[in-house]
Short mmCIF file of N, CA and C in Angstrom, two decimals:
data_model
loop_
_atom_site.label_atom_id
_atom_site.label_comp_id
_atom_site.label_asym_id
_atom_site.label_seq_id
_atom_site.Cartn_x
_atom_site.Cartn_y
_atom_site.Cartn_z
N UNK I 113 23.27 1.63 -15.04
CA UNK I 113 22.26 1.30 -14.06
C UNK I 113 20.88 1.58 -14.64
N UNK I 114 19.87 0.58 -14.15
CA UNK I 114 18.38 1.24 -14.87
C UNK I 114 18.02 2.52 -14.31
N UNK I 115 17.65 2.57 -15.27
CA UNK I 115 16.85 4.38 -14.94
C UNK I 115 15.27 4.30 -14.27
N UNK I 116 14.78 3.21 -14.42
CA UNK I 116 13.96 2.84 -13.12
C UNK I 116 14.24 2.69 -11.81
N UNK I 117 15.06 1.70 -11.79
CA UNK I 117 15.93 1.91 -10.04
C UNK I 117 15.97 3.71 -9.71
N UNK I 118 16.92 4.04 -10.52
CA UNK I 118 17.27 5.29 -10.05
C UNK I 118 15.96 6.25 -9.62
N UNK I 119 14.98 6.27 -10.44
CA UNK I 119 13.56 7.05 -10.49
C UNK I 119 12.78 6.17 -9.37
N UNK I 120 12.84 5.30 -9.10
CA UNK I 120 12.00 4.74 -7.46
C UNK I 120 12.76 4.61 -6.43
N UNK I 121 14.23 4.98 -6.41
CA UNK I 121 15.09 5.17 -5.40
C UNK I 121 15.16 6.55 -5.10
N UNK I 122 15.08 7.45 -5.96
CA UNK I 122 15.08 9.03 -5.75
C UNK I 122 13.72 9.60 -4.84
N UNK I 123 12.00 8.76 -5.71
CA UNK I 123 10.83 9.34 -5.11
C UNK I 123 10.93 8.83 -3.66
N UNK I 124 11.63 7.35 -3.26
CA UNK I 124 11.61 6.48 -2.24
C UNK I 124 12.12 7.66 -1.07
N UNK I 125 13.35 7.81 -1.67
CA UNK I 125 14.58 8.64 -0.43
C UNK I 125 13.81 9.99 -0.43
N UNK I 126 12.78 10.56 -1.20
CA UNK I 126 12.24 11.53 -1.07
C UNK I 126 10.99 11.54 -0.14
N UNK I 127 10.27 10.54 -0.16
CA UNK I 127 8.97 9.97 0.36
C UNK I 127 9.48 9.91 2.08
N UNK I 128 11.00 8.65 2.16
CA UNK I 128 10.98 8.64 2.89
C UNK I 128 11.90 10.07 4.49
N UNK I 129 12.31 10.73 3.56
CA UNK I 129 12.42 12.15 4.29
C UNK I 129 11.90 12.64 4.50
N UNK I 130 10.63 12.83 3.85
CA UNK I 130 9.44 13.46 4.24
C UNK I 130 8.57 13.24 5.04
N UNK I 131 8.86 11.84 5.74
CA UNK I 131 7.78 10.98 6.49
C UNK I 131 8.87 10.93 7.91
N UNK I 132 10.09 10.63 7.51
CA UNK I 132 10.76 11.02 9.06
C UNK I 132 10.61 12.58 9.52
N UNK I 133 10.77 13.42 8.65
CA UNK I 133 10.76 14.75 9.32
C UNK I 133 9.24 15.34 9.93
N UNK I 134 8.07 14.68 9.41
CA UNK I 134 6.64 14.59 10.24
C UNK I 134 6.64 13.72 11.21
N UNK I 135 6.85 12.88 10.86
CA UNK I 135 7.09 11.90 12.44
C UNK I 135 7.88 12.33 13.43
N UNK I 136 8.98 12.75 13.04
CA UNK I 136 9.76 13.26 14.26
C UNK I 136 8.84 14.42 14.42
N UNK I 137 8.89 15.43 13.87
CA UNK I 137 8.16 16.83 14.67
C UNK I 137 6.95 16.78 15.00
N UNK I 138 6.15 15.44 14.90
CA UNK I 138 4.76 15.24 15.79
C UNK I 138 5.26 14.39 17.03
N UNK I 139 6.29 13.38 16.82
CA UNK I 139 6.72 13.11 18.11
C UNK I 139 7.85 14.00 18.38
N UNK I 140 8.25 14.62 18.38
CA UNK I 140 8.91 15.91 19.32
C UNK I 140 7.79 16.87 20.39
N UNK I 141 6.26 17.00 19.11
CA UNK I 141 5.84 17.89 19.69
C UNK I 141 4.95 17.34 20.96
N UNK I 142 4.54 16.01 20.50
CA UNK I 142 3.75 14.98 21.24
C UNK I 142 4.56 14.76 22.95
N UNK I 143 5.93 14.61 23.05
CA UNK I 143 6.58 14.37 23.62
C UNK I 143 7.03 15.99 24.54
N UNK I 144 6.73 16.64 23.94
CA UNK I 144 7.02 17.78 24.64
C UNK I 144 6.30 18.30 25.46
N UNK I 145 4.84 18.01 25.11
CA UNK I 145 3.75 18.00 25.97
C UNK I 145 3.56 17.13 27.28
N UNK I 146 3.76 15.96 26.53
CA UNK I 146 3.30 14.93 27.25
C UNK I 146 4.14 14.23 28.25
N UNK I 147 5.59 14.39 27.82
CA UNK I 147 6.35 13.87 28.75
C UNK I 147 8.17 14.74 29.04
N UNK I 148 7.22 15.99 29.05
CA UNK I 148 8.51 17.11 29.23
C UNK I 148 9.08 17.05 30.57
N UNK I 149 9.11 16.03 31.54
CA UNK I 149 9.88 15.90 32.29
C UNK I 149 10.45 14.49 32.31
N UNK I 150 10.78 13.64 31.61
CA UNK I 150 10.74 12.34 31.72
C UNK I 150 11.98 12.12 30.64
N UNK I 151 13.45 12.12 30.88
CA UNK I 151 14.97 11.59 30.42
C UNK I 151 14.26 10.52 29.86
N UNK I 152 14.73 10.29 28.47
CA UNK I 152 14.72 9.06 27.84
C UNK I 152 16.70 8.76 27.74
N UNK I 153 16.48 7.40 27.44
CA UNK I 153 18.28 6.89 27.30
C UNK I 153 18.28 7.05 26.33
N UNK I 154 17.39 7.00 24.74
CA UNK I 154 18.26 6.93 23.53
C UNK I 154 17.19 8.43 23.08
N UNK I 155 17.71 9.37 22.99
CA UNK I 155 17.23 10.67 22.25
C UNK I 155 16.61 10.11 21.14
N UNK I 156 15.65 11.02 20.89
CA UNK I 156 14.54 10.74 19.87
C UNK I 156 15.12 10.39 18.01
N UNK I 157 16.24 11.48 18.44
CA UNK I 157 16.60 11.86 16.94
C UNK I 157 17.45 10.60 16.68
N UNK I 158 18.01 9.68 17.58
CA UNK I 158 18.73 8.88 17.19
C UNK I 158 17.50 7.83 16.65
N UNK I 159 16.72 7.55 17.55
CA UNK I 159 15.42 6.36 16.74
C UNK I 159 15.30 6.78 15.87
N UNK I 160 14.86 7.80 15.17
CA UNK I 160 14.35 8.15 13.69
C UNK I 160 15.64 7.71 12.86
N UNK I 161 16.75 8.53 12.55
CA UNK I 161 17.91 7.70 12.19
C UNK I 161 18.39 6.78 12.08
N UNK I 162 17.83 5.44 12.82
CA UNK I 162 17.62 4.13 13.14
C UNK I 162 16.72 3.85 12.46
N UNK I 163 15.96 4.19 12.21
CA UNK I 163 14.37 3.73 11.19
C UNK I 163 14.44 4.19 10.37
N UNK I 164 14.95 5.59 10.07
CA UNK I 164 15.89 6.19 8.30
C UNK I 164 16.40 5.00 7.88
N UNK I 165 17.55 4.99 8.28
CA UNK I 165 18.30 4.05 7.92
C UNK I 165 18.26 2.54 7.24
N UNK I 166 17.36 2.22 8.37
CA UNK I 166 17.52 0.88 8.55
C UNK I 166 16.38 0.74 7.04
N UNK I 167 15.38 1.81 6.52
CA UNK I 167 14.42 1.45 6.09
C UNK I 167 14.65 1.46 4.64
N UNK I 168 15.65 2.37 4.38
CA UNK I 168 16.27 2.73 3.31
C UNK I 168 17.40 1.37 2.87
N UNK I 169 17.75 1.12 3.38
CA UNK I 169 18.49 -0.22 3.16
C UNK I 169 17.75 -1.24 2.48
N UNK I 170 16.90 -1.49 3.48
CA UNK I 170 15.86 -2.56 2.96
C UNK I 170 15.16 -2.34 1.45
N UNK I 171 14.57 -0.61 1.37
CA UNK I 171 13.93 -1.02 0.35
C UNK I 171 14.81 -0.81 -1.16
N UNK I 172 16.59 -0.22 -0.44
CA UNK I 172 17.29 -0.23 -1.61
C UNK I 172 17.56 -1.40 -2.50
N UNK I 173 18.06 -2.20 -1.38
CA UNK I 173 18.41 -4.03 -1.74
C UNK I 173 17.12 -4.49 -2.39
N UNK I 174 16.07 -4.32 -1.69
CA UNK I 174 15.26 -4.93 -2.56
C UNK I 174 14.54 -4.65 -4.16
N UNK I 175 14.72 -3.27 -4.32
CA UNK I 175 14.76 -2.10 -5.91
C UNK I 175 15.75 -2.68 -6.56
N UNK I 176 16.92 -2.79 -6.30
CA UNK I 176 18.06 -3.46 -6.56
C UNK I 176 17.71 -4.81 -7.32
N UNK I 177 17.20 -5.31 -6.39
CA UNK I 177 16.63 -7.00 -6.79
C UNK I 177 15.91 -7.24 -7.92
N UNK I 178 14.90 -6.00 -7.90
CA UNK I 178 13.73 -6.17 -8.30
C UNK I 178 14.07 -5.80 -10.25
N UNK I 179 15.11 -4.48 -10.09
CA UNK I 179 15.34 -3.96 -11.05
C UNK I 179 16.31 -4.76 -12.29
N UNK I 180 17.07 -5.83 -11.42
CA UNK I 180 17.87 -6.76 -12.01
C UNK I 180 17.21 -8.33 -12.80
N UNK I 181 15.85 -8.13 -12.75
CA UNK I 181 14.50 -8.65 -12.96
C UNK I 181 14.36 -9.82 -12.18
N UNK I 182 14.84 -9.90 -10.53
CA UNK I 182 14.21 -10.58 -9.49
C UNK I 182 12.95 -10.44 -9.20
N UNK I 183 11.82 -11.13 -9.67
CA UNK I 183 10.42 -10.46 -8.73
C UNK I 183 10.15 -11.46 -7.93
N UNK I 184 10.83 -12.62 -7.68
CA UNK I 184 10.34 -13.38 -6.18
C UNK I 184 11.47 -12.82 -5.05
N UNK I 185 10.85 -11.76 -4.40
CA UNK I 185 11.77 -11.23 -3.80
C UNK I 185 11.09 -11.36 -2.13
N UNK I 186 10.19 -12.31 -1.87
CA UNK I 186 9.53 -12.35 -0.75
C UNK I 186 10.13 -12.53 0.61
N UNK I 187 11.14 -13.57 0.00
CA UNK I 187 11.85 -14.57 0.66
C UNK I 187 13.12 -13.41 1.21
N UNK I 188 13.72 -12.62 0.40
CA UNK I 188 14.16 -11.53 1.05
C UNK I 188 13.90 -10.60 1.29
N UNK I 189 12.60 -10.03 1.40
CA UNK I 189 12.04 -9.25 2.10
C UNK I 189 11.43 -9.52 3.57
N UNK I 190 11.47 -10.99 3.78
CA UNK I 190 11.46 -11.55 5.01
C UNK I 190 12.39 -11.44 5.83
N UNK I 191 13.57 -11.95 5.16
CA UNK I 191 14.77 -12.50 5.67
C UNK I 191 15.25 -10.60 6.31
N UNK I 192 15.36 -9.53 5.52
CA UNK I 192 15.66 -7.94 5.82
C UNK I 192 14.76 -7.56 7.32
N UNK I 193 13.31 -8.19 7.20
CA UNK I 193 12.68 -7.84 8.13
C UNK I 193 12.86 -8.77 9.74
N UNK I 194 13.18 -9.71 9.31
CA UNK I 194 13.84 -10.21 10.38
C UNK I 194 15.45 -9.56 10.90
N UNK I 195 16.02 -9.38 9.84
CA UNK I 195 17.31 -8.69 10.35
C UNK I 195 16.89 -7.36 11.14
N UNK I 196 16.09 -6.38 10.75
CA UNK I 196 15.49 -5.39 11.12
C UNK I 196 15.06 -5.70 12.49
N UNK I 197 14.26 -6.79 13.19
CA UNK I 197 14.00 -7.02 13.99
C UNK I 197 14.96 -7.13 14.72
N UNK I 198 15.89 -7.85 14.55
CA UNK I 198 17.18 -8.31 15.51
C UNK I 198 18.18 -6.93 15.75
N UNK I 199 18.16 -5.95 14.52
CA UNK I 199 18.82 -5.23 15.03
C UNK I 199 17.99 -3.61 16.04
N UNK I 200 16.94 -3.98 15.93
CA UNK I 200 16.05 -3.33 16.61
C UNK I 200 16.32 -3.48 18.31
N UNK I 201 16.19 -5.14 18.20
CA UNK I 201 16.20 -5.54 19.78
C UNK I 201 17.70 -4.66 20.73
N UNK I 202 19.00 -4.92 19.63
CA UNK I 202 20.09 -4.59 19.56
C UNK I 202 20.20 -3.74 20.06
N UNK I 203 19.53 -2.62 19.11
CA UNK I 203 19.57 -0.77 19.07
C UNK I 203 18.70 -0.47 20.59
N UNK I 204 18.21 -1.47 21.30
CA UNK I 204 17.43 -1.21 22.56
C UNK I 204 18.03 -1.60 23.69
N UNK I 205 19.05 -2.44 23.32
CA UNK I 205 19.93 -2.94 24.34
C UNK I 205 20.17 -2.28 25.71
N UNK I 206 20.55 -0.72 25.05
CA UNK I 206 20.86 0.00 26.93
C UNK I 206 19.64 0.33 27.50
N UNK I 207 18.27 0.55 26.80
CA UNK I 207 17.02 0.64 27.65
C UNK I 207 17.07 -1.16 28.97
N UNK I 208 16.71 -1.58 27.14
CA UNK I 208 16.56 -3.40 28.54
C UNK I 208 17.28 -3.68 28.93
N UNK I 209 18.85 -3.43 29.38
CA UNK I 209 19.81 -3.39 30.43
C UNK I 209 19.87 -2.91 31.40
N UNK I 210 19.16 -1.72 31.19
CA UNK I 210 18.96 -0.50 32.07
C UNK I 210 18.55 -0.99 33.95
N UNK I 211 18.50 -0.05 34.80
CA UNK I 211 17.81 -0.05 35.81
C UNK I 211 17.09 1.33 36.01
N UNK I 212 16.48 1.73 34.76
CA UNK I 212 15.79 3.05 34.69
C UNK I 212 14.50 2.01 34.67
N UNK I 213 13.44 3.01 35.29
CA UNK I 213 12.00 2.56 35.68
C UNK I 213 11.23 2.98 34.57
N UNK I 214 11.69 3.86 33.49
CA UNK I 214 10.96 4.34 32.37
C UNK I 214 11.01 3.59 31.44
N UNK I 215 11.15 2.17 31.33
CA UNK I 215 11.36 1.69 30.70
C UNK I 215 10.07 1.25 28.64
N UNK I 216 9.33 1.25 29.49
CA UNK I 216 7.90 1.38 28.91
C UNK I 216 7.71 3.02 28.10
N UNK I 217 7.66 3.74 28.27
CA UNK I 217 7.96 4.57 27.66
C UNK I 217 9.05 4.81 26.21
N UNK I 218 9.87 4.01 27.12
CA UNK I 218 10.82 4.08 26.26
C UNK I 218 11.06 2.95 25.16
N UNK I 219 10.24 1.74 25.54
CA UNK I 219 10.11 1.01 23.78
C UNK I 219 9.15 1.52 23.32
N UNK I 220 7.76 2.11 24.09
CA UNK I 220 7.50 3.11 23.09
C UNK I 220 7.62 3.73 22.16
N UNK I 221 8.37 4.67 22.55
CA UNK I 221 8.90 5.61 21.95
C UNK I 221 9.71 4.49 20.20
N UNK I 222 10.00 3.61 20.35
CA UNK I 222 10.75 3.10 19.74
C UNK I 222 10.12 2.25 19.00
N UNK I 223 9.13 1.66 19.24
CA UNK I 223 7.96 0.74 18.49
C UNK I 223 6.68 1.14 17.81
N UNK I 224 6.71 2.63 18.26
CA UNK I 224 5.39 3.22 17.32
C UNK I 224 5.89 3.61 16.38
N UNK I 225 6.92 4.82 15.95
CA UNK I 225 7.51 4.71 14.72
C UNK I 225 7.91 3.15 13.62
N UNK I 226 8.64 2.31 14.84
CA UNK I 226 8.94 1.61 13.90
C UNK I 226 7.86 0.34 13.29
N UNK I 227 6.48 0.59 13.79
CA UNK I 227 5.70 -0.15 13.33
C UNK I 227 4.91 1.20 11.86
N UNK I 228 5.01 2.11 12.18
CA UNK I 228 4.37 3.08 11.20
C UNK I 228 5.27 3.17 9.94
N UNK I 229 6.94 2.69 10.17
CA UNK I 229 7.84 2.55 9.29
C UNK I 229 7.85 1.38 8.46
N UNK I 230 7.22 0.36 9.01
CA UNK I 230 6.51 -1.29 8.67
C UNK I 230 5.98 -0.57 7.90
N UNK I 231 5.04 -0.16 7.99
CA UNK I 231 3.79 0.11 7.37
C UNK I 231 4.20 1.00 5.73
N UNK I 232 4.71 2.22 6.18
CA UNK I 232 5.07 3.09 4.76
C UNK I 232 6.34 1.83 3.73
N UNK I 233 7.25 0.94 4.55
CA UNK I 233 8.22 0.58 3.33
C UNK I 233 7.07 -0.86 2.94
N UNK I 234 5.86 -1.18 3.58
CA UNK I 234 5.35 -2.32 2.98
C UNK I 234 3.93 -1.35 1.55
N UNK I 235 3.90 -0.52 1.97
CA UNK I 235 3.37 0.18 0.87
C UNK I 235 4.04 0.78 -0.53
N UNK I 236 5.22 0.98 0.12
CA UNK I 236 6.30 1.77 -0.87
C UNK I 236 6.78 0.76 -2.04
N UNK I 237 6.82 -0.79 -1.20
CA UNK I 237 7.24 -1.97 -1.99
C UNK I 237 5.81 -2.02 -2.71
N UNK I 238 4.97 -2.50 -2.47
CA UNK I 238 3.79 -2.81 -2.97
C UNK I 238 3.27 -2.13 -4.02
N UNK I 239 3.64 -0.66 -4.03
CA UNK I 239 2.82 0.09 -4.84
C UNK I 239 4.10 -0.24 -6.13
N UNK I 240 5.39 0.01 -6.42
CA UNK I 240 6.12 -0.30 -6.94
C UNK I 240 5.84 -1.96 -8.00
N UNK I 241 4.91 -3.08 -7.01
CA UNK I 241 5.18 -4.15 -7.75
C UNK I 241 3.80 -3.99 -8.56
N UNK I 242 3.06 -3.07 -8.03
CA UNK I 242 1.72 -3.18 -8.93
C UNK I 242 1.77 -2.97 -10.08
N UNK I 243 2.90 -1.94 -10.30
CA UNK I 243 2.96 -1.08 -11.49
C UNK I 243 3.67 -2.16 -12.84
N UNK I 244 2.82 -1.90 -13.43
CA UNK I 244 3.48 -3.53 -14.76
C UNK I 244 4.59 -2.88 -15.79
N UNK I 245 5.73 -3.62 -16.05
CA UNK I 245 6.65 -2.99 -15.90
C UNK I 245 7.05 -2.79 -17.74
#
């Protein structure tokens, strides 16, 4: 296996642990304040795990791609982010099924991370393609 993959998959899975475990404990603490009486349906820790996950996938397949000397990799970095989307809607399913009135809150809760998670794996890719290889 390249030893590049491995060295931007290691800082990646490192970067990105480090960025769920601040996010969660500012929204734990944010949430504790602010809405310490208010049941959510999907516990916090499961969204982050959902955006772990899901984010780490994406930018594995695409290191993967990249490392195998794919660099038009746009077209699937679209195609991941659309899957991401769909399984987002998915992972929300028992909120928008729901007949809980908190509903708003609760994609909240679920769309600010995962737009701040947009944000770190479109940097994480980016900074990676700058670098001339």
């Amino acid at each position: 296996m390249n030893p590049d993959f491995k060295s931007r998959q290691l800082s990646f899975l490192l970067q990105n642990v480090a960025v769920t475990l601040i996010l969660l404990g500012i929204h734990s603490y944010l949430l504790s304040h602010f809405a310490e009486n208010t049941n959510f349906i999907i516990p916090i820790w499961q969204i982050y795990v959902f955006h772990f996950a899901v984010t780490t996938l994406l930018y594995s397949v695409i290191n993967y791609q990249y490392s195998r000397g794919k660099t038009e990799i746009f077209n699937l970095f679209m195609g991941f982010t659309f899957l991401k989307m769909i399984l987002s809607i998915v992972f929300l399913l028992p909120v928008l099924l729901s007949d809980s009135d908190n509903k708003q809150p609760e994609v909240f809760n679920f769309f600010i991370p995962y737009f701040l998670y947009l944000f770190f794996e479109v940097y994480s890719l980016t900074s990676f393609f700058q670098k001339k290889p």
